[in-house]
Amino acid sequence: MELRQLRYFVAIAESGSFSRAAEKVFVAQSALSHQIAQLESELGTPLFHRSRRGIDLTEAGQRFAPHAVSILRQTEEAVASARQTTNEPSGKVVFGIPHSASNALALPLLRAVRQRLPRVQLELTEELTGNLSQQLTTGQLNLAVLFDDGGLPEFEHTPMLSERMYLIEPALPGKEAPRRFTLKQALGRPLVLPASPHGVRPIIEAAALQAGLAAPRVEADISSISILRTSLLAGMGRTLLPVMPLRQEVEAGLLWASEIVDPPLERMLAICWSRHIPVSSASQAVKQLTQELVAQLCAEGQWLGSRVVKA
């Protein structure tokens, strides 16, 4: 198996066409097809099949793809590390952020990296937490922010902050927003929550179990913040979330955010990286900067409802 075969495979998978992939990697289509045939022969299984829509990955191809991407990225990082001639971190860092933390972290992190790490190319990806975990495991991501619900032993990780969670629901005109609910009261209401095991769902279910309460009453599974926002504004339910993903709507008085007490409901955010893949100097620098930035956002009150957690 050769690196060029992996590059050709990824190019075809991304473009959905042998001809477009050949243009992308600057080789003749016949040479591209020959190399893919050799790769499939070595693997003992086809990686692509043709359909009316073009070229699609087979099941084997879908399983192979994240490993190919990971190998190519690690190769690029190894080359960048060997060529680094200064102590200033350089290279590409692919960083995953959950949908519900993106509003608080994404833009400040982009600005901070641009200002303090000018030789680092930061690629941010926003995904469901389950997808982020899988991509971090396969090496598609260098770093990711994940929720520490006890399921992070497979990763190296450093806790960063704890966020209070609220019962968020449509505001009722002419009425005053409730200030707080007990966890039992909140769980007794019909809720719209992310599908298990994504987002805050495992945290809420674990909190209910620990408090000896019934599982949450889930009337709809919605794993998209944008769809959840639209649903709440349309009066189609309530949810349990930190306030930051819906900060604008809460501050505008369109949604109410009531604190959960007795016991409080919180989620812990940690920055995570693989135990098995070497961390580049660029990734190490971004990790350190992220921890400093999160502490600053908490201290300045910009990350609402949060407190710094010491490692």
XYZ file of C-alpha atoms in Angstrom:
311
model
C 0.000 0.000 0.000
C 1.394 3.386 -1.020
C 0.612 6.891 0.196
C -0.280 7.977 -3.330
C -2.945 5.260 -3.460
C -4.459 6.682 -0.272
C -4.362 10.189 -1.739
C -6.088 8.970 -4.907
C -8.702 7.086 -2.863
C -9.513 10.151 -0.719
C -9.658 12.389 -3.809
C -12.206 10.085 -5.464
C -14.238 9.777 -2.254
C -14.372 13.562 -1.858
C -15.128 14.400 -5.490
C -17.414 11.464 -6.311
C -15.781 11.101 -9.717
C -12.663 9.462 -11.149
C -12.269 12.221 -13.741
C -12.541 15.081 -11.216
C -10.220 13.242 -8.816
C -7.646 12.785 -11.587
C -7.691 16.532 -12.231
C -7.366 17.226 -8.522
C -4.260 15.063 -8.039
C -2.771 15.882 -11.472
C -2.577 12.353 -12.910
C -4.139 10.665 -15.910
C -7.460 8.982 -15.173
C -6.114 5.660 -16.441
C -3.205 5.845 -13.942
C -5.624 6.732 -11.148
C -7.885 3.798 -11.976
C -4.893 1.452 -12.129
C -3.666 2.481 -8.674
C -7.131 2.092 -7.147
C -7.454 -1.349 -8.726
C -4.135 -2.332 -7.135
C -5.300 -0.999 -3.761
C -8.586 -2.910 -3.982
C -6.689 -6.055 -4.981
C -4.408 -5.720 -1.953
C -7.364 -5.145 0.373
C -9.363 -7.937 -1.224
C -12.535 -5.889 -1.558
C -13.957 -3.150 -3.823
C -13.931 0.358 -2.371
C -16.222 2.064 -4.912
C -19.258 1.214 -6.937
C -20.848 3.166 -9.756
C -24.420 4.422 -9.576
C -26.611 6.915 -11.401
C -25.378 9.594 -8.980
C -21.750 8.865 -9.795
C -19.167 7.051 -7.698
C -20.156 5.920 -4.196
C -18.154 4.254 -1.460
C -18.937 0.641 -0.706
C -19.369 -0.377 2.935
C -15.710 -1.401 2.965
C -14.801 1.959 1.458
C -16.758 3.797 4.147
C -14.863 1.913 6.850
C -11.536 2.483 5.106
C -12.019 6.226 4.464
C -11.437 7.650 7.985
C -8.254 5.594 8.350
C -6.948 6.833 5.004
C -7.653 10.450 5.971
C -5.971 9.916 9.343
C -2.834 8.384 7.798
C -2.487 11.224 5.307
C -2.920 13.869 8.001
C -0.383 12.210 10.272
C 2.032 12.043 7.347
C 1.580 15.760 6.698
C 2.185 16.494 10.394
C 5.347 14.375 10.400
C 6.700 16.225 7.373
C 5.819 19.622 8.883
C 7.510 18.656 12.150
C 10.688 17.559 10.387
C 10.823 20.738 8.302
C 10.151 23.091 11.208
C 13.143 25.391 11.487
C 11.975 27.642 14.342
C 10.486 27.181 17.773
C 7.269 28.816 16.580
C 4.509 26.169 16.171
C 3.366 25.645 12.611
C 1.159 23.281 10.672
C -2.505 22.303 10.441
C -4.716 21.488 13.431
C -8.185 19.997 12.927
C -10.297 20.869 15.975
C -13.795 19.516 16.695
C -16.391 21.445 18.698
C -19.891 20.267 19.706
C -22.829 22.226 18.313
C -23.847 23.469 21.752
C -20.380 24.854 22.581
C -19.675 26.427 19.209
C -21.470 29.712 19.946
C -19.227 30.295 22.981
C -15.872 29.055 21.702
C -15.524 28.982 17.903
C -15.084 32.674 17.036
C -12.912 33.570 20.064
C -10.654 30.588 19.306
C -10.280 31.516 15.634
C -9.314 35.054 16.613
C -6.883 33.911 19.302
C -5.097 31.437 17.002
C -4.799 34.056 14.263
C -3.303 36.579 16.693
C -1.021 34.347 18.758
C -0.232 31.393 16.474
C 0.054 32.934 12.997
C 1.870 29.921 11.499
C -0.845 27.483 12.603
C -3.680 26.668 10.197
C -6.762 25.960 12.319
C -9.613 23.958 10.789
C -12.751 23.952 12.957
C -15.446 21.332 12.517
C -18.810 21.401 14.293
C -20.369 17.998 14.927
C -22.486 15.910 17.270
C -20.432 14.685 20.210
C -20.749 11.040 19.185
C -19.319 11.866 15.773
C -16.510 13.919 17.333
C -15.506 10.980 19.543
C -15.385 8.645 16.558
C -13.347 11.091 14.470
C -10.920 11.676 17.318
C -10.458 7.916 17.700
C -9.670 7.419 14.004
C -7.326 10.412 13.851
C -9.501 12.599 11.641
C -9.343 15.204 14.415
C -6.282 16.367 16.305
C -8.260 17.860 19.187
C -11.888 17.967 20.281
C -13.998 19.482 23.030
C -16.152 16.735 24.533
C -18.518 16.412 27.484
C -16.924 14.583 30.395
C -19.767 12.254 31.361
C -17.403 9.505 32.513
C -16.940 8.168 28.979
C -13.541 9.679 28.154
C -11.054 7.019 29.386
C -10.115 6.201 25.778
C -8.722 9.720 25.325
C -6.168 11.893 26.992
C -8.133 14.853 28.298
C -7.999 17.930 30.499
C -11.169 19.311 32.162
C -11.759 22.977 31.328
C -15.095 24.241 32.607
C -18.441 23.349 34.096
C -21.647 24.809 32.654
C -24.941 25.152 34.504
C -27.914 23.822 32.610
C -31.324 25.461 32.424
C -34.888 24.615 31.525
C -35.300 26.677 28.358
C -38.808 27.253 27.027
C -40.827 29.759 24.980
C -41.589 33.007 26.792
C -45.249 33.697 27.604
C -46.261 37.302 26.828
C -47.387 39.270 29.853
C -46.051 36.751 32.349
C -42.895 36.642 34.453
C -40.289 33.994 33.795
C -39.830 31.391 36.555
C -36.411 31.716 38.192
C -35.720 28.067 38.946
C -37.018 24.520 38.841
C -35.968 21.480 40.825
C -34.485 18.678 38.770
C -37.598 16.595 39.506
C -39.879 19.351 38.192
C -37.780 19.819 35.071
C -37.634 16.115 34.266
C -41.393 15.825 34.767
C -42.092 18.160 31.860
C -42.169 16.977 28.235
C -38.750 17.755 26.769
C -37.061 18.080 23.408
C -33.560 16.613 23.729
C -30.710 15.392 21.510
C -31.005 11.775 20.455
C -29.064 9.379 22.656
C -26.065 9.195 23.015
C -25.379 12.712 21.718
C -25.000 16.014 23.512
C -26.477 16.471 26.965
C -28.741 13.415 26.776
C -26.405 10.996 28.653
C -25.662 13.697 31.263
C -29.372 14.284 31.945
C -30.152 10.568 32.104
C -27.231 9.957 34.481
C -28.329 12.847 36.725
C -31.855 11.447 36.897
C -30.568 7.999 37.788
C -28.213 9.361 40.471
C -31.005 11.410 42.055
C -33.367 8.433 42.029
C -35.742 10.145 39.611
C -37.591 8.908 36.579
C -35.949 9.234 33.193
C -36.701 12.455 31.296
C -39.998 12.670 29.406
C -38.766 13.069 25.854
C -41.412 14.084 23.318
C -38.978 14.665 20.436
C -35.351 13.880 19.593
C -33.627 16.855 17.960
C -29.831 16.786 17.665
C -29.494 20.067 15.757
C -29.188 23.350 17.651
C -30.641 25.310 14.724
C -33.709 23.044 14.455
C -34.092 23.043 18.247
C -33.990 26.867 18.274
C -36.650 27.050 15.555
C -38.838 24.546 17.396
C -38.642 26.415 20.703
C -39.387 29.764 19.084
C -42.408 28.167 17.412
C -43.676 27.120 20.840
C -43.114 23.430 20.220
C -41.647 22.382 23.561
C -38.843 23.007 26.035
C -35.347 21.653 26.530
C -32.512 21.303 29.039
C -29.343 23.056 27.894
C -26.740 25.602 28.963
C -27.807 29.121 28.033
C -24.947 29.894 25.603
C -26.334 28.079 22.517
C -29.547 30.127 22.819
C -28.107 33.241 24.444
C -29.389 35.703 21.850
C -32.977 34.474 22.106
C -32.893 34.408 25.919
C -31.461 37.924 26.173
C -34.065 39.146 23.667
C -36.841 37.773 25.911
C -38.037 35.288 23.309
C -37.083 32.305 25.451
C -36.994 31.813 29.218
C -34.027 30.130 30.916
C -34.740 28.832 34.418
C -31.916 27.454 36.565
C -32.080 23.828 37.698
C -31.622 23.265 41.445
C -31.943 20.545 44.091
C -29.713 19.135 42.702
C -28.169 21.514 40.163
C -27.656 20.168 36.671
C -24.235 20.770 35.133
C -22.080 19.474 32.349
C -18.290 19.319 32.261
C -16.344 20.206 29.127
C -12.873 18.785 28.488
C -10.332 19.181 25.727
C -9.388 15.754 24.380
C -6.751 14.157 22.165
C -5.776 10.623 21.150
C -3.720 8.365 23.404
C -2.211 6.632 20.390
C -1.374 9.413 17.921
C 1.554 11.783 18.592
C 0.535 15.358 19.369
C 2.236 17.859 17.062
C 3.724 21.079 18.382
C 0.928 22.974 16.622
C -1.761 20.863 18.325
C -0.030 21.272 21.681
C 0.034 25.049 21.213
C -3.650 25.176 20.244
C -4.559 22.989 23.227
C -2.741 25.290 25.638
C -4.245 28.385 24.040
C -7.754 26.888 24.246
C -7.383 26.250 27.979
C -6.184 29.812 28.557
C -8.972 31.236 26.400
C -11.709 29.256 28.163
C -10.437 30.446 31.544
C -10.485 34.038 30.269
C -14.023 33.746 28.849
C -15.259 32.377 32.184
C -13.454 35.018 34.260
C -14.807 37.864 32.125
C -18.366 36.514 32.228
C -18.500 36.016 28.467
C -19.239 32.291 28.793
C -22.500 32.577 30.724
C -23.285 30.081 33.456
C -19.768 28.614 33.530
C -16.932 28.171 35.992
C -13.356 27.071 35.410
C -12.438 23.566 36.496
C -8.900 22.921 37.693
C -7.200 19.919 36.110
